[in-house]
Amino acid sequence: MSAPATQRSTAQVSVNSTVHEFDGPPHTNALDFLRGAGLTAAKEGCAEGECGACAIMVARPDADGTTRWTSVNSCLLPAAALDGQEVITAEGLADAESVHPVQEELAVRGGSQCGYCTPGFICSMAAEYYRPERAEDAIAADHHCGPNGFDIHSLSGNLCRCTGYRPIRDAAYALGQPEAGDTIAQRRQKPAPTSASTDIHRADTATGEPGRYRRPSTLAEALDILAAEPETLVVAGATDWGVEVNIKGARAKSMLAIDRLPELRGIRRTEDYIELGAAHTLSELERELAGSIPLLGKLIPQFASRLIRNAATIGGNLGTGSPIGDAPPALLALEAQLVLTSLQGSRVVDLAEYFTGYRQTVRAAGELITAIRIPLPLAPMTSFQKIAKRRFDDISSVAIGYAVSVEDGVVAKARIGLGGVAATPLRADATEALLEGSAWTLETVHGAAETLAAEGTPMDDHRASAKYRTAMLRSSLERFYAEQEAGR
Ligand SMILES: Cc1cc2nc3c(=O)[nH]c(=O)nc-3n(C[C@H](O)[C@H](O)[C@H](O)COP(=O)(O)OP(=O)(O)OC[C@H]3O[C@@H](n4cnc5c(N)ncnc54)[C@H](O)[C@@H]3O)c2cc1C
Ligand code: FES
Ligand code: FES
C-alpha cells in the first residue's frame, strides 16, 4: 500500500521540458498558471471549454503503456492536476532552428490572421499530428480524415473568428508524418508520468480561504478521505467543474482528484457484461471500444468536442446527475448498471434506479461511481439521436437512445432512454411496453409515436420549448425505423 502524499504548498510541472513551480491557490486553472509563468501563447477566449484558444498538450498514458500527446482545454483543468506531469504549449513546439511542421503549414497556407485562436489550433493539430493511428487512417482516408489520415474532428473544439476554416483544413491535410529525429514523437514510446500522489494545501491570496487539492494513488486512500470528509469535492476531468469555477465563481475548500485512480480506469470484459472504468475519458472509450458497443460508438462522436472528450470522463457525466447529459439516454437503452463503491464495499445499481430527482441520485455521501456495466448480449438494432442547435460541440435539447431486437418480424425487446424531457433522464416505459410483442412495421411505429411523445414532462428553457421537445419525441421513432430499414 502506498503512503499518503506529503502535504506541500506547491506543484512541480514540466512545461516544454522546463520544470515550473505552481504556487497559486488550488482553484487556479492551468491556463492562468501558464500565462502567469510567462507562457502566454495559450489564450482565454470563453473560459468555458467552447473555443479552444487555451488548448495545450499533456502527456497521458495510452492503453499499451506508452504515452499519447493529448490536447485539452487548459481553462478548465486545475493547475494542481498537472503536478508531476508533462505539458507542451505552442511555445514548446518550435526549436531554435525551425518552426514545427504544424506551425509551418498553418503559416504558409494563410491559416492565421489575428492569431488569437492560432496557438490553440496549433496544439490541437499537433496532438493529431502525433496520433499513432494517423498513418493507418491515411490508407483508409474517408470524409473525416484527409489523405494524410488527419482527423478533421480533432479541431472540433477550436473556433476561429477571422481566418475561415478552409486554409486551416488545407494546412491540416498537408501535414506529413513526424520525422525520425522528432523528440516529441520519440517521447511517445516511453510511459507517461505516473499520477503522482499529490496533496497541495494553500490559501487563496485574495480571500485568505484555505484550499486543498489531493490526488491519492489508490481507491482505498480516496475512499478514506471521502469517508472522513464527505464535503470534499470529487473532481475527474473537471469539464463540468471548471466551468463552475470560471463562470460561476465556485470554489471548493477541498478537492479530491479521482481521474487517475487505476481502479477506476480501463475496460474489463466478462461473459455477462463489459465494464467501463468510471474515470475513463470519452476519447479513451471511443478508441478502446473501437465500435464494440455500437450504441456508444454512435454517441461518443456527438459528445462535445475532441478537446472536451479528451478530459471528460463517463463517470463525471453521471456524477453530475444532469437531466441533459448524453451518456444516460444511451446507457439506459443498454440497461447499464453502476458500481458504487464506499469504505463499506461496492453495490450495483440499475441506472434506471439511479436518478431520483433534478440532479439528485441514490449515490450516498462517501460513495464513488467506480464503473459502469453494460450487460451482454447487446441488442442488434441501436441508435443515438441527439437534437441540439449545432451538430457538434453542443449540449442536447433532447437525446434518445434505442436498443431494440426483432425476432421473426416481431419486437422481442425494446429499450429506449430519454434525456432532456424531464427532471431526470428516464426510460420510455410505456412506449417499450407497446412495442414489445408488436410487428416491427411502420404502422406499429406510427401507432407508438403518440405514446413516445407523451413520455416525460418537457419544459421550456433557453435550449428548446416544451412543444419542440415533444415534437422531437414524436418523430424520433419513425426516424429510428427509417435508419434501420435503410441499413438492411
Ligand atoms: C464545452 C463543453 C461541452 C460539453 N458538451 C457535452 C455534451 O455534448 N454532452 C454531455 O453530456 N456533456 C457535455 N458537457 C459536460 C461535461 O463535459 C460532461 O458532463 C463530462 O462527462 C463531465 O465529466 P468530467 O470527468 O469532466 O466531470 P467533472 O467536471 O470532473 O465532475 C462532474 C461532477 O461529477 C462528479 N463526479 C465525477 N466523477 C465521479 C465519480 N467517479 N463518482 C462520483 N462523482 C463523480 C463530480 O464531483 C462533479 O460533481 C460539456 C461541457 C463543456 C464544458
Ligand atoms: S478559453 Fe475557450 S475553451 Fe478555454
Ligand atoms: S485568426 Fe483570428 S480568431 Fe482565428
XYZ file of C-alpha atoms and ligand atoms in Angstrom:
549
model
C 0.000 0.000 0.000
C 1.337 3.450 -0.872
C 1.778 6.038 1.853
C -0.439 9.135 1.719
C 1.221 12.051 -0.070
C 3.205 14.573 1.924
C 1.442 17.885 2.205
C 3.046 20.616 0.091
C 2.196 24.145 -0.907
C 3.462 23.939 -4.485
C 3.196 21.681 -7.542
C 6.007 20.921 -9.996
C 5.058 20.841 -13.668
C 7.284 20.158 -16.651
C 6.304 22.649 -19.338
C 8.185 22.462 -22.621
C 10.870 20.418 -20.815
C 11.459 23.026 -18.089
C 10.143 22.467 -14.573
C 7.864 25.261 -13.375
C 6.547 25.659 -9.871
C 2.848 26.276 -9.333
C 2.197 28.065 -6.052
C -1.257 29.543 -6.590
C -4.496 28.695 -4.774
C -5.887 25.260 -5.721
C -8.814 26.656 -7.747
C -6.339 28.242 -10.232
C -6.730 26.793 -13.702
C -3.816 25.595 -15.827
C -4.270 28.477 -18.274
C -3.768 31.128 -15.586
C -0.789 29.216 -14.224
C 0.895 29.000 -17.656
C 0.240 32.626 -18.514
C 1.463 33.652 -15.066
C 4.669 31.754 -15.825
C 5.158 33.925 -18.926
C 3.905 31.303 -21.384
C 1.258 33.455 -22.990
C 0.628 31.538 -26.239
C -2.465 29.834 -24.791
C -5.263 32.402 -24.609
C -8.515 32.834 -22.789
C -11.438 33.190 -25.190
C -14.504 31.870 -23.413
C -13.186 30.240 -20.195
C -15.820 27.515 -20.586
C -14.358 24.944 -22.949
C -16.086 26.225 -26.077
C -13.390 27.969 -28.143
C -10.100 26.059 -27.776
C -7.926 29.210 -27.614
C -6.468 27.757 -24.415
C -5.570 24.312 -25.831
C -2.329 22.681 -24.653
C -0.898 19.172 -24.969
C -0.398 16.870 -21.994
C 1.411 13.514 -21.858
C -1.262 10.948 -20.997
C -0.910 7.183 -20.525
C -2.014 5.121 -23.514
C -3.652 1.687 -23.242
C -0.411 -0.063 -24.321
C 1.723 1.592 -21.631
C 3.193 4.277 -23.898
C 2.382 7.990 -23.966
C -0.223 9.768 -26.044
C 0.063 13.518 -26.554
C -3.433 14.680 -25.684
C -4.946 18.095 -26.332
C -7.044 19.570 -23.518
C -8.654 22.885 -22.577
C -6.282 24.468 -20.062
C -9.013 26.883 -18.935
C -10.940 24.004 -17.315
C -8.079 21.934 -15.927
C -6.968 22.728 -12.358
C -3.257 23.655 -12.431
C -2.701 21.369 -9.437
C -3.826 18.428 -11.632
C -0.584 18.903 -13.564
C 1.622 18.141 -10.568
C 4.378 15.816 -11.818
C 3.009 15.937 -15.375
C 4.471 16.972 -18.734
C 2.926 19.728 -20.811
C 3.699 21.194 -24.224
C 2.369 24.609 -25.191
C 2.584 26.237 -28.623
C 5.885 27.853 -27.485
C 7.402 24.422 -26.937
C 6.833 23.057 -30.426
C 9.405 25.095 -32.340
C 13.105 24.655 -31.680
C 15.911 27.209 -32.013
C 16.442 26.429 -35.730
C 12.983 25.901 -37.140
C 9.284 26.129 -36.531
C 7.246 22.946 -36.109
C 5.665 21.418 -39.255
C 2.205 22.306 -37.924
C 3.246 25.944 -37.458
C 4.900 25.974 -40.867
C 1.835 24.637 -42.702
C -0.554 26.944 -40.893
C 1.630 29.947 -41.760
C 2.251 29.180 -45.432
C -1.376 28.303 -46.147
C -2.730 31.502 -44.606
C -4.335 29.708 -41.655
C -3.884 32.602 -39.248
C -4.995 36.244 -39.353
C -5.363 37.984 -35.974
C -3.690 34.928 -34.434
C -5.726 34.831 -31.232
C -7.000 31.301 -31.894
C -3.782 30.097 -33.546
C -1.790 28.660 -30.583
C -4.866 26.656 -29.606
C -5.282 25.334 -33.156
C -1.557 24.555 -33.204
C -1.834 22.392 -30.071
C -4.951 20.525 -31.264
C -3.294 19.997 -34.660
C -0.025 18.866 -33.114
C -1.791 16.304 -30.890
C -3.454 14.924 -34.031
C -0.136 15.095 -35.943
C 1.360 12.775 -33.306
C -1.685 10.443 -33.105
C -0.143 6.980 -33.551
C -3.012 5.620 -35.686
C -2.875 8.509 -38.181
C -0.677 6.636 -40.659
C -3.211 3.768 -40.832
C -6.070 6.248 -41.249
C -4.226 7.738 -44.215
C -4.669 4.438 -46.016
C -8.388 4.321 -45.202
C -8.941 8.088 -45.757
C -12.662 8.885 -45.502
C -14.767 12.005 -45.180
C -13.474 12.583 -41.622
C -9.807 12.013 -42.390
C -7.709 13.756 -45.010
C -5.380 11.890 -47.359
C -2.731 12.056 -44.628
C -5.092 10.449 -42.082
C -5.652 13.760 -40.257
C -8.999 13.553 -38.456
C -10.575 16.962 -39.003
C -12.800 16.408 -35.945
C -9.666 16.760 -33.827
C -10.216 20.501 -34.395
C -13.915 20.434 -33.452
C -13.243 22.281 -30.191
C -11.304 25.140 -31.820
C -13.053 28.244 -33.116
C -11.600 30.877 -35.426
C -13.428 34.125 -35.924
C -11.481 35.688 -38.762
C -9.487 33.327 -40.975
C -12.172 30.904 -42.104
C -11.675 27.202 -41.808
C -10.587 26.205 -45.329
C -6.950 27.359 -45.026
C -6.790 25.676 -41.620
C -8.083 22.422 -43.110
C -5.641 22.779 -46.017
C -2.787 23.066 -43.512
C -4.026 20.032 -41.582
C -4.307 17.877 -44.694
C -0.850 18.930 -45.923
C 0.996 17.538 -42.898
C 3.348 14.603 -43.367
C 4.382 12.084 -40.701
C 6.823 13.119 -37.918
C 10.462 12.790 -38.959
C 12.867 10.220 -37.474
C 14.610 12.573 -35.026
C 11.409 14.232 -33.749
C 11.822 14.232 -29.955
C 8.118 14.792 -29.269
C 7.280 11.733 -31.377
C 10.023 9.735 -29.635
C 8.637 10.676 -26.215
C 5.536 8.624 -27.052
C 7.484 5.361 -26.758
C 8.093 5.772 -23.015
C 5.430 5.589 -20.281
C 3.574 8.778 -19.334
C 4.431 10.375 -15.976
C 2.843 8.432 -13.133
C -0.122 10.024 -11.436
C 1.936 11.483 -8.631
C 0.348 11.305 -5.230
C -0.400 14.948 -4.611
C -1.531 16.946 -1.590
C -1.368 20.677 -2.135
C -2.547 22.957 0.605
C -2.631 26.652 0.028
C -4.769 29.608 0.937
C -6.425 31.848 -1.634
C -4.298 35.001 -1.593
C -7.323 37.230 -2.282
C -9.719 35.835 0.334
C -7.465 34.012 2.755
C -9.720 30.938 2.328
C -7.788 27.691 2.693
C -7.750 25.335 -0.299
C -6.563 21.792 -0.746
C -6.088 19.561 -3.809
C -5.439 15.876 -3.265
C -4.705 13.191 -5.830
C -4.482 9.893 -3.959
C -2.855 6.993 -5.752
C -5.304 4.262 -4.708
C -9.064 3.883 -4.450
C -8.734 2.844 -0.788
C -6.997 6.131 0.000
C -9.644 8.118 -1.895
C -12.477 6.360 -0.033
C -10.772 7.033 3.309
C -10.632 10.734 2.505
C -14.272 10.784 1.339
C -15.444 8.955 4.447
C -13.602 11.347 6.749
C -14.540 14.476 4.767
C -17.797 13.871 2.872
C -17.913 17.540 1.823
C -14.717 17.112 -0.253
C -15.413 17.827 -3.917
C -14.726 14.886 -6.215
C -13.113 16.019 -9.473
C -12.462 13.850 -12.523
C -11.883 15.583 -15.897
C -13.122 18.931 -14.482
C -15.020 19.765 -17.691
C -18.147 20.490 -15.650
C -16.362 21.665 -12.517
C -14.010 24.002 -14.450
C -16.998 25.869 -15.895
C -18.473 26.253 -12.397
C -15.178 27.745 -11.177
C -14.647 30.109 -14.112
C -18.179 31.271 -14.846
C -19.995 30.910 -11.533
C -17.060 31.618 -9.226
C -17.477 28.255 -7.466
C -14.713 27.370 -5.005
C -14.082 24.158 -3.106
C -12.143 24.158 0.138
C -11.037 20.644 -0.645
C -10.795 18.770 -3.959
C -10.268 15.048 -4.444
C -8.942 14.072 -7.901
C -10.056 10.597 -8.914
C -9.383 10.665 -12.651
C -6.129 8.686 -12.490
C -7.097 6.064 -9.897
C -6.089 2.756 -11.505
C -9.190 1.006 -10.092
C -11.440 3.451 -11.981
C -9.707 3.112 -15.329
C -9.761 0.667 -18.225
C -12.306 -1.639 -19.818
C -12.971 -5.138 -18.491
C -14.896 -7.828 -20.337
C -16.652 -10.853 -18.834
C -19.142 -13.294 -20.395
C -22.017 -11.321 -18.871
C -21.008 -7.697 -19.242
C -18.498 -5.100 -20.412
C -17.333 -2.886 -17.561
C -16.191 0.660 -18.255
C -13.961 2.338 -15.679
C -15.727 5.476 -14.441
C -12.572 7.574 -14.873
C -12.003 6.534 -18.468
C -12.363 9.531 -20.738
C -14.799 9.637 -23.629
C -11.846 9.644 -26.063
C -10.311 6.576 -24.404
C -13.625 4.737 -24.563
C -14.082 5.707 -28.210
C -10.624 4.396 -29.081
C -10.521 1.285 -26.929
C -14.095 0.100 -27.526
C -13.474 0.581 -31.274
C -17.188 0.193 -32.074
C -17.660 -2.974 -29.941
C -20.629 -1.301 -28.220
C -22.220 0.204 -31.350
C -24.619 2.481 -29.443
C -21.708 4.135 -27.611
C -19.852 4.279 -30.931
C -22.740 6.417 -32.215
C -22.961 8.571 -29.097
C -19.354 9.478 -28.399
C -18.526 11.378 -31.624
C -21.572 13.578 -30.903
C -20.409 14.338 -27.356
C -18.859 17.834 -27.100
C -15.553 18.278 -28.962
C -12.293 16.311 -29.108
C -10.751 18.712 -26.557
C -13.560 18.060 -24.081
C -13.741 14.310 -24.776
C -10.004 14.060 -24.060
C -10.659 15.111 -20.442
C -14.333 14.359 -19.721
C -14.996 11.014 -18.032
C -18.035 8.781 -18.356
C -18.369 8.708 -14.556
C -18.355 12.504 -14.485
C -21.281 12.574 -16.898
C -23.305 10.517 -14.409
C -21.819 12.209 -11.334
C -23.488 15.496 -12.250
C -26.956 13.874 -12.134
C -27.827 16.199 -15.007
C -31.052 15.548 -16.952
C -29.336 16.560 -20.199
C -26.119 14.535 -20.108
C -25.666 12.489 -23.278
C -24.474 9.255 -21.713
C -27.628 8.447 -19.660
C -30.104 8.022 -22.584
C -27.681 5.660 -24.349
C -26.765 3.799 -21.153
C -30.445 3.478 -20.147
C -31.186 1.865 -23.504
C -28.274 -0.515 -22.858
C -29.722 -1.323 -19.381
C -26.449 -0.241 -17.803
C -25.677 -0.689 -14.124
C -23.447 1.459 -11.951
C -20.946 0.139 -9.468
C -20.990 2.456 -6.444
C -18.143 1.966 -4.000
C -17.542 3.260 -0.476
C -15.490 2.120 2.508
C -18.355 -0.291 3.256
C -17.885 -2.053 -0.109
C -19.496 -1.982 -3.554
C -23.116 -2.175 -4.635
C -24.545 -2.468 -8.125
C -27.435 -0.189 -9.042
C -29.507 -0.170 -12.238
C -29.032 3.156 -13.968
C -32.838 3.274 -14.316
C -32.989 3.433 -10.468
C -30.062 5.844 -10.055
C -31.693 9.223 -10.738
C -34.189 10.278 -8.074
C -34.893 13.943 -8.897
C -33.386 17.014 -10.536
C -29.614 16.498 -10.125
C -30.322 14.002 -7.353
C -29.288 10.375 -7.294
C -29.133 7.375 -4.958
C -25.370 7.849 -4.589
C -24.671 8.286 -0.874
C -22.050 10.547 0.718
C -18.765 8.669 0.734
C -19.612 6.722 -2.441
C -17.870 6.969 -5.778
C -19.063 5.693 -9.127
C -16.289 3.246 -9.873
C -17.594 1.533 -13.017
C -20.440 1.259 -15.488
C -21.530 -2.231 -16.558
C -23.144 -2.932 -19.904
C -24.941 -6.294 -19.868
C -24.402 -8.742 -22.731
C -25.630 -9.689 -25.265
C -26.132 -6.319 -26.929
C -29.320 -5.573 -28.877
C -28.688 -5.701 -32.633
C -30.593 -2.518 -33.563
C -29.334 0.641 -31.860
C -29.348 4.362 -32.432
C -28.447 7.565 -30.654
C -30.333 10.682 -31.666
C -29.028 13.977 -30.361
C -31.153 17.026 -31.067
C -29.119 20.178 -30.449
C -28.756 23.595 -32.019
C -25.394 22.675 -33.553
C -24.433 19.282 -34.955
C -21.194 19.116 -32.956
C -19.977 20.595 -29.685
C -23.360 21.422 -28.241
C -25.466 20.306 -25.293
C -28.574 18.287 -26.217
C -32.055 19.742 -26.167
C -33.342 16.185 -26.408
C -31.358 12.925 -26.638
C -32.768 9.489 -27.317
C -31.035 6.115 -27.150
C -32.550 2.996 -28.739
C -31.674 -0.681 -28.300
C -34.173 -2.988 -29.976
C -34.244 -6.625 -31.031
C -36.715 -8.030 -33.522
C -37.341 -11.754 -33.969
C -39.387 -13.106 -36.873
C -40.691 -9.623 -37.614
C -41.898 -9.029 -34.028
C -40.288 -6.706 -31.480
C -38.798 -9.050 -28.883
C -37.265 -6.352 -26.699
C -37.245 -2.550 -26.820
C -35.262 -0.284 -24.544
C -35.495 3.470 -25.035
C -33.585 6.025 -22.939
C -34.600 9.698 -22.931
C -32.730 12.838 -21.901
C -33.869 16.462 -21.817
C -37.584 15.724 -21.396
C -37.941 15.560 -17.610
C -36.124 16.445 -14.393
C -34.130 13.233 -14.772
C -33.077 11.002 -17.668
C -35.686 8.231 -17.935
C -36.779 5.084 -19.737
C -39.743 5.343 -22.144
C -41.585 2.562 -20.286
C -44.993 2.946 -21.949
C -43.521 3.009 -25.459
C -41.322 -0.007 -24.733
C -44.356 -1.979 -23.482
C -46.385 -1.002 -26.518
C -43.666 -2.024 -28.961
C -42.804 -5.365 -27.395
C -44.830 -8.151 -28.996
C -45.929 -5.917 -31.898
C -44.950 -6.408 -35.524
C -41.931 -4.273 -36.468
C -43.748 -2.213 -39.108
C -44.287 1.417 -39.954
C -47.892 1.084 -38.746
C -46.667 -0.002 -35.284
C -44.170 2.849 -35.261
C -46.834 5.417 -36.196
C -49.117 4.000 -33.514
C -46.366 4.256 -30.876
C -45.314 7.788 -31.822
C -48.025 9.472 -29.713
C -47.138 7.320 -26.715
C -43.485 8.310 -27.037
C -44.463 11.982 -27.418
C -46.298 11.758 -24.090
C -43.334 10.288 -22.141
C -41.664 12.721 -19.748
C -42.661 16.230 -18.746
C -40.705 18.504 -21.106
C -40.112 22.119 -20.107
C -39.422 25.385 -21.912
C -35.865 26.655 -21.475
C -33.217 28.572 -23.419
C -32.350 25.471 -25.466
C -35.819 24.464 -26.668
C -39.524 24.840 -25.938
C -41.551 22.039 -24.385
C -43.554 21.891 -27.627
C -40.413 21.394 -29.696
C -39.148 18.680 -27.361
C -42.475 16.841 -27.627
C -42.368 17.153 -31.434
C -38.840 15.681 -31.450
C -40.004 12.714 -29.370
C -42.992 12.189 -31.692
C -40.825 11.985 -34.826
C -37.957 10.071 -33.224
C -39.263 6.523 -33.516
C -40.049 6.964 -37.196
C -36.512 8.220 -37.703
C -35.145 5.168 -35.897
C -37.319 2.891 -38.048
C -36.160 4.615 -41.256
C -32.492 4.340 -40.204
C -32.864 0.629 -39.523
C -34.708 -0.066 -42.775
C -32.124 1.923 -44.742
C -29.338 -0.112 -43.113
C -30.816 -3.524 -44.049
C -17.792 22.934 -23.890
C -18.485 21.787 -23.225
C -19.244 20.915 -23.983
C -19.906 19.858 -23.380
N -20.656 19.041 -24.164
C -21.313 17.997 -23.594
C -22.076 17.118 -24.405
O -22.122 17.221 -25.642
N -22.759 16.122 -23.775
C -22.718 15.961 -22.421
O -23.357 15.058 -21.907
N -21.962 16.769 -21.632
C -21.266 17.770 -22.194
N -20.508 18.600 -21.400
C -20.456 18.387 -19.944
C -19.261 17.564 -19.433
O -18.204 17.545 -20.348
C -19.659 16.111 -19.131
O -20.698 16.089 -18.181
C -18.496 15.251 -18.645
O -18.789 13.883 -18.825
C -18.121 15.514 -17.194
O -17.045 14.642 -16.861
P -15.790 15.173 -16.030
O -14.916 13.999 -15.812
O -15.190 16.344 -16.681
O -16.539 15.605 -14.688
P -16.089 16.650 -13.558
O -16.301 18.039 -14.026
O -14.765 16.307 -13.012
O -17.186 16.272 -12.458
C -18.557 16.486 -12.707
C -19.368 16.068 -11.465
O -19.371 14.659 -11.316
C -18.816 14.270 -10.069
N -18.017 13.084 -10.340
C -17.050 12.938 -11.289
N -16.610 11.668 -11.314
C -17.293 10.999 -10.360
C -17.269 9.644 -9.896
N -16.480 8.714 -10.446
N -18.100 9.306 -8.883
C -18.913 10.232 -8.336
N -18.990 11.525 -8.734
C -18.193 11.898 -9.740
C -18.020 15.462 -9.583
O -17.978 15.508 -8.182
C -18.810 16.632 -10.155
O -19.906 16.925 -9.337
C -19.808 19.664 -21.981
C -19.012 20.516 -21.207
C -18.354 21.564 -21.815
C -17.505 22.470 -20.985
S -10.742 29.715 -23.215
Fe -12.260 28.975 -24.589
S -12.002 26.861 -24.390
Fe -10.683 27.585 -22.897
S -7.065 34.052 -36.704
Fe -8.324 35.463 -35.655
S -9.608 34.196 -34.470
Fe -8.564 32.816 -35.726
